[in-house]
Short mmCIF file of C-alpha atoms and ligand atoms in Angstrom, two decimals:
data_model
loop_
_atom_site.label_atom_id
_atom_site.label_comp_id
_atom_site.label_asym_id
_atom_site.label_seq_id
_atom_site.Cartn_x
_atom_site.Cartn_y
_atom_site.Cartn_z
CA MET A 1 127.82 174.74 149.64
CA GLU A 2 126.03 172.60 147.03
CA ILE A 3 127.08 169.09 147.20
CA SER A 4 125.75 166.57 144.73
CA PHE A 5 126.16 162.90 144.59
CA LYS A 6 124.30 162.25 141.35
CA SER A 7 125.77 159.13 139.55
CA LYS A 8 127.61 158.05 142.59
CA ARG A 9 127.07 154.64 144.32
CA ALA A 10 127.15 154.75 147.95
CA VAL A 11 127.23 151.80 150.58
CA VAL A 12 126.30 152.77 154.25
CA THR A 13 126.72 150.24 157.05
CA GLY A 14 124.61 150.43 160.25
CA ALA A 15 122.00 152.08 158.03
CA GLY A 16 119.03 150.92 160.18
CA LYS A 17 119.03 153.37 162.92
CA GLY A 18 120.75 156.67 164.13
CA ILE A 19 123.53 158.27 162.29
CA GLY A 20 123.74 155.67 159.56
CA ARG A 21 120.13 155.81 158.80
CA ALA A 22 120.34 159.68 158.44
CA ALA A 23 123.42 159.42 156.15
CA ALA A 24 121.81 157.07 153.87
CA LEU A 25 118.71 159.20 153.57
CA ALA A 26 120.91 162.23 152.93
CA LEU A 27 122.83 160.52 150.25
CA ALA A 28 119.89 159.37 148.58
CA ARG A 29 118.31 162.95 148.71
CA GLY A 30 121.73 164.09 147.30
CA GLY A 31 121.29 161.88 144.02
CA ALA A 32 123.32 158.93 145.08
CA GLU A 33 122.27 155.29 144.70
CA VAL A 34 122.38 154.12 148.12
CA ILE A 35 123.11 150.42 149.34
CA ALA A 36 122.10 150.28 153.16
CA VAL A 37 123.63 147.58 155.06
CA THR A 38 122.44 146.51 158.64
CA ARG A 39 121.38 143.48 160.55
CA THR A 40 117.72 144.18 161.54
CA GLN A 41 115.36 143.56 158.69
CA ALA A 42 112.76 145.52 160.09
CA ASP A 43 114.86 148.62 159.95
CA LEU A 44 115.52 147.96 156.28
CA ASP A 45 111.82 147.60 155.52
CA SER A 46 110.90 150.96 157.05
CA LEU A 47 114.07 152.57 155.53
CA VAL A 48 112.88 151.20 152.09
CA SER A 49 109.37 152.38 152.75
CA GLU A 50 110.65 155.98 153.70
CA CYS A 51 112.95 156.06 150.46
CA PRO A 52 112.19 153.41 147.67
CA SER A 53 115.35 154.00 145.96
CA ILE A 54 117.52 152.40 148.56
CA LYS A 55 118.87 149.00 148.20
CA PRO A 56 118.66 146.88 151.32
CA VAL A 57 121.36 144.43 152.53
CA CYS A 58 120.52 142.52 155.78
CA VAL A 59 123.84 140.96 157.21
CA ASP A 60 125.58 140.86 160.60
CA LEU A 61 128.88 142.27 159.77
CA SER A 62 130.59 140.49 162.53
CA ASP A 63 130.25 137.59 160.50
CA TRP A 64 133.11 137.55 158.18
CA ASP A 65 131.83 135.01 155.74
CA ALA A 66 128.11 136.10 155.68
CA THR A 67 129.47 139.56 154.97
CA ASP A 68 131.56 138.14 151.68
CA VAL A 69 128.27 136.34 150.68
CA ALA A 70 126.02 139.32 151.26
CA LEU A 71 128.26 141.80 149.47
CA LYS A 72 129.51 139.67 146.79
CA ASP A 73 127.16 141.30 144.20
CA LEU A 74 127.79 144.93 145.23
CA GLY A 75 128.89 146.23 142.05
CA PRO A 76 130.80 149.29 141.53
CA VAL A 77 130.98 151.46 144.72
CA ASP A 78 132.18 155.25 144.77
CA LEU A 79 131.39 156.02 148.31
CA LEU A 80 131.53 154.10 151.89
CA VAL A 81 130.27 155.12 155.31
CA ASN A 82 131.70 152.52 157.51
CA ASN A 83 129.44 153.29 160.42
CA ALA A 84 128.09 150.23 162.06
CA ALA A 85 129.17 149.87 165.62
CA VAL A 86 128.09 148.86 169.10
CA GLY A 87 128.98 149.94 172.53
CA ILE A 88 129.27 148.04 175.90
CA LEU A 89 129.97 149.89 178.96
CA THR A 90 131.76 148.01 181.55
CA PRO A 91 134.44 148.80 184.08
CA PHE A 92 137.93 147.96 182.93
CA LEU A 93 138.21 145.04 185.61
CA GLU A 94 135.02 143.39 184.62
CA VAL A 95 135.63 143.22 180.73
CA THR A 96 135.04 139.68 179.64
CA PRO A 97 136.80 137.95 176.50
CA GLU A 98 133.27 137.81 174.97
CA GLN A 99 132.69 141.45 175.35
CA PHE A 100 136.12 141.85 173.80
CA ASP A 101 135.48 139.69 170.61
CA ARG A 102 132.00 141.10 170.19
CA LEU A 103 133.16 144.75 170.24
CA PHE A 104 136.39 144.22 168.21
CA ASN A 105 134.59 142.00 165.50
CA ILE A 106 131.94 144.68 164.69
CA ASN A 107 133.69 147.86 165.35
CA VAL A 108 137.11 147.02 163.92
CA LYS A 109 137.10 143.77 162.03
CA GLY A 110 133.81 144.47 160.22
CA ALA A 111 134.72 147.82 159.37
CA LEU A 112 138.12 146.45 158.02
CA HIS A 113 136.42 143.76 155.88
CA VAL A 114 133.69 146.13 154.43
CA ALA A 115 136.38 148.53 153.49
CA GLN A 116 138.49 145.87 151.99
CA ILE A 117 135.88 144.55 149.90
CA VAL A 118 134.76 148.22 148.70
CA ALA A 119 138.31 149.47 148.10
CA LYS A 120 139.30 146.17 146.12
CA GLY A 121 136.67 147.05 143.65
CA MET A 122 137.55 150.74 143.69
CA LYS A 123 141.15 149.83 142.82
CA ALA A 124 140.08 147.40 140.21
CA ARG A 125 137.96 149.87 138.32
CA GLY A 126 140.64 152.80 138.61
CA SER A 127 138.02 155.51 139.47
CA GLY A 128 138.92 156.19 142.96
CA GLY A 129 136.55 156.83 145.83
CA SER A 130 135.89 158.12 149.33
CA ILE A 131 135.54 156.09 152.58
CA VAL A 132 134.59 157.77 155.77
CA ASN A 133 134.94 155.71 158.98
CA VAL A 134 132.67 156.74 161.81
CA SER A 135 134.89 156.87 164.85
CA SER A 136 134.29 158.85 168.08
CA GLN A 137 135.91 161.19 170.48
CA ALA A 138 136.27 158.15 172.62
CA SER A 139 139.15 157.16 170.25
CA GLN A 140 141.30 159.88 171.74
CA ARG A 141 140.08 160.50 175.42
CA ALA A 142 139.83 158.01 178.16
CA LEU A 143 136.15 157.71 179.28
CA LYS A 144 134.99 155.86 182.42
CA ASP A 145 133.58 152.30 181.67
CA HIS A 146 134.41 152.64 177.92
CA ALA A 147 137.63 150.77 177.87
CA LEU A 148 136.49 148.56 175.05
CA TYR A 149 134.69 151.11 173.08
CA CYS A 150 137.79 153.33 173.22
CA ALA A 151 140.12 150.72 172.31
CA THR A 152 138.09 149.74 169.25
CA LYS A 153 137.67 153.54 168.05
CA GLY A 154 141.40 153.97 168.70
CA ALA A 155 142.19 151.22 166.43
CA LEU A 156 139.73 152.50 163.90
CA ASP A 157 141.53 155.73 163.79
CA MET A 158 144.82 153.94 162.99
CA LEU A 159 143.20 151.94 160.35
CA THR A 160 141.93 155.29 158.73
CA ARG A 161 145.46 156.45 158.78
CA VAL A 162 146.99 153.16 157.31
CA MET A 163 144.08 152.89 154.79
CA SER A 164 144.65 156.46 153.55
CA LEU A 165 148.43 155.78 153.16
CA GLU A 166 148.04 152.63 151.07
CA LEU A 167 144.73 153.44 149.16
CA GLY A 168 145.96 157.17 148.47
CA PRO A 169 147.78 156.15 145.35
CA TYR A 170 144.75 154.83 144.04
CA GLN A 171 142.87 158.05 144.61
CA ILE A 172 140.87 156.37 147.29
CA ARG A 173 140.53 158.86 150.15
CA VAL A 174 139.92 157.53 153.66
CA ASN A 175 139.07 159.77 156.47
CA SER A 176 137.03 159.49 159.90
CA VAL A 177 134.57 161.80 161.67
CA ASN A 178 134.79 161.54 165.44
CA PRO A 179 131.72 162.86 166.99
CA THR A 180 130.84 163.57 170.71
CA VAL A 181 127.81 162.27 172.16
CA VAL A 182 124.84 162.16 169.81
CA MET A 183 121.42 161.11 171.38
CA THR A 184 120.75 158.09 169.26
CA ASP A 185 120.00 154.74 170.76
CA MET A 186 123.90 154.33 171.41
CA GLY A 187 124.06 157.67 172.92
CA ARG A 188 121.01 157.07 175.15
CA LEU A 189 122.86 153.97 176.41
CA GLY A 190 125.86 155.81 177.86
CA TRP A 191 124.51 159.45 178.48
CA SER A 192 120.78 159.42 179.54
CA ASP A 193 121.83 160.04 183.15
CA GLN A 194 121.59 163.73 183.63
CA VAL A 195 124.53 164.04 186.02
CA LYS A 196 126.86 162.26 183.56
CA ALA A 197 125.34 164.14 180.67
CA LYS A 198 126.01 167.41 182.48
CA ALA A 199 129.78 166.35 183.30
CA MET A 200 130.42 165.54 179.72
CA LYS A 201 128.69 168.68 178.49
CA ASP A 202 130.98 170.93 180.92
CA HIS A 203 133.97 169.36 178.88
CA ILE A 204 132.58 170.44 175.66
CA PRO A 205 133.54 174.13 174.89
CA MET A 206 130.25 174.80 173.01
CA GLY A 207 128.32 173.16 176.07
CA LYS A 208 125.95 170.63 174.20
CA PHE A 209 126.12 167.24 172.44
CA ALA A 210 126.14 166.80 168.54
CA GLU A 211 122.80 166.43 166.48
CA VAL A 212 122.82 163.55 164.03
CA GLU A 213 122.72 166.12 161.27
CA ASP A 214 125.88 167.66 162.47
CA VAL A 215 127.63 164.28 162.00
CA VAL A 216 125.90 163.54 158.79
CA ASN A 217 126.98 167.04 157.17
CA SER A 218 130.85 166.19 157.95
CA ILE A 219 130.37 162.93 156.48
CA LEU A 220 128.65 164.15 153.30
CA PHE A 221 131.65 166.89 153.13
CA LEU A 222 134.40 164.03 153.49
CA LEU A 223 132.61 161.83 150.90
CA SER A 224 132.32 164.66 148.34
CA ASP A 225 134.66 166.32 146.04
CA LYS A 226 134.57 169.38 148.16
CA SER A 227 137.35 167.51 150.15
CA ALA A 228 139.09 166.14 147.27
CA MET A 229 142.67 166.75 148.64
CA THR A 230 141.53 165.47 152.24
CA ASN A 231 142.93 162.23 153.11
CA GLY A 232 144.06 160.41 156.48
CA VAL A 233 142.04 163.07 158.59
CA ILE A 234 140.48 162.32 162.01
CA LEU A 235 137.78 165.07 161.99
CA PRO A 236 136.25 165.77 165.48
CA VAL A 237 132.56 166.77 165.45
CA ASP A 238 132.62 167.51 168.95
CA GLY A 239 132.12 171.32 169.78
CA GLY A 240 135.63 171.39 170.71
CA PHE A 241 136.00 168.64 173.33
CA LEU A 242 139.20 167.16 171.93
CA ALA A 243 140.85 170.59 171.60
CA SER A 244 140.07 171.40 175.20
P1 NDP B 301 122.88 153.24 166.66
O1 NDP B 301 123.00 152.19 167.81
O2 NDP B 301 121.66 154.14 166.69
O3 NDP B 301 122.78 152.58 165.24
C1 NDP B 301 123.88 151.80 164.93
C2 NDP B 301 123.49 150.90 163.78
O4 NDP B 301 124.53 150.04 163.33
C3 NDP B 301 122.22 149.97 163.89
O5 NDP B 301 121.43 150.08 162.61
C4 NDP B 301 122.71 148.73 164.06
O6 NDP B 301 121.87 147.64 163.84
C5 NDP B 301 123.91 148.58 163.29
N1 NDP B 301 124.86 147.52 163.54
C6 NDP B 301 125.42 147.40 164.74
N2 NDP B 301 126.02 146.30 164.60
C7 NDP B 301 125.89 145.55 163.50
C8 NDP B 301 126.27 144.51 162.87
N3 NDP B 301 127.11 143.62 163.45
N4 NDP B 301 126.01 144.49 161.46
C9 NDP B 301 125.40 145.20 160.93
N5 NDP B 301 124.74 146.21 161.61
C10 NDP B 301 125.22 146.71 162.73
O7 NDP B 301 124.24 153.94 166.84
P2 NDP B 301 124.70 155.39 166.31
O8 NDP B 301 123.86 155.82 165.03
O9 NDP B 301 124.67 156.31 167.58
O10 NDP B 301 126.18 155.14 165.94
C11 NDP B 301 126.74 155.14 164.71
C12 NDP B 301 128.25 155.38 164.75
O11 NDP B 301 128.52 156.42 165.30
C13 NDP B 301 128.94 154.12 165.45
O12 NDP B 301 130.02 153.78 164.83
C14 NDP B 301 129.12 154.82 166.83
O13 NDP B 301 130.34 154.30 167.28
C15 NDP B 301 129.46 156.31 166.35
N6 NDP B 301 129.33 157.24 167.45
C16 NDP B 301 128.12 157.50 168.14
C17 NDP B 301 128.04 158.46 169.13
C18 NDP B 301 126.74 158.54 169.96
O14 NDP B 301 126.89 159.06 170.92
N7 NDP B 301 125.67 158.10 169.50
C19 NDP B 301 129.27 159.29 169.42
C20 NDP B 301 130.38 159.08 168.74
C21 NDP B 301 130.46 158.08 167.84
P3 NDP B 301 121.07 146.84 165.12
O15 NDP B 301 120.25 147.96 165.82
O16 NDP B 301 120.09 146.06 164.18
O17 NDP B 301 122.06 146.19 165.94
#
């Protein structure tokens, strides 16, 4: 299936590492003009040296006002990959208010804010658009020590559904991808332990974790016109974990 993003402008958050970085590079290879947003300048420097057409924006998306300033001259945007997130693993009984605020500020409030900025522009231009929120299998299954992470991704899934309801009339589609474990920096945080990893893989019918490319391909499909009538979908990329 040939997918082209020629003449499209795409914003990717959390584009410094992992899935976001690979999505930014894939979109640029597909012909999109890509704006890469993340908070570590060194990651943006290496991304731009790898792909000079990418426009870098350095901001901490947990800071609402700083995000407004950083994205005020964004210009027209057709596609958004709302990918930036963090994970903190803590037993439920030890969760602190600081951890709660940090995770919800980035994983939920930051995603909502960037989507608002982008969708307001899409609505004003009247040319529609596609937004993909990067969620997780953890939005729909309880995972030990993942209380906060699961709660943020559950919230993100409902945000996806409500956004699809409210933005659909403007031909702005909103969907999510919900991967199983991917061995990025974040994946290594929770799943480097071989015993834990095996226990998780045993619950995945395909018996393996996802590759970054698996997630990126699903993101590209949902961004593209090949999914032109798909709106409000929570798409597992999990080898069957959520079905089992
Ligand atoms: P990584 O930790 O590898 O990359 C996350 C990126 O987001 C980094 O570039 C990071 O920048 C950036 N980021 C984090 N917080 C902020 C912030 N406040 N402002 C700006 N940028 C920020 O994660 P993954 O690539 O693994 O994860 C990408 C998405 O996929 C996330 O939404 C995650 O929840 C989801 N996911 C991941 C899974 C996995 O197993 N890896 C499984 C299921 C879902 P910096 O490094 O500078 O903080």
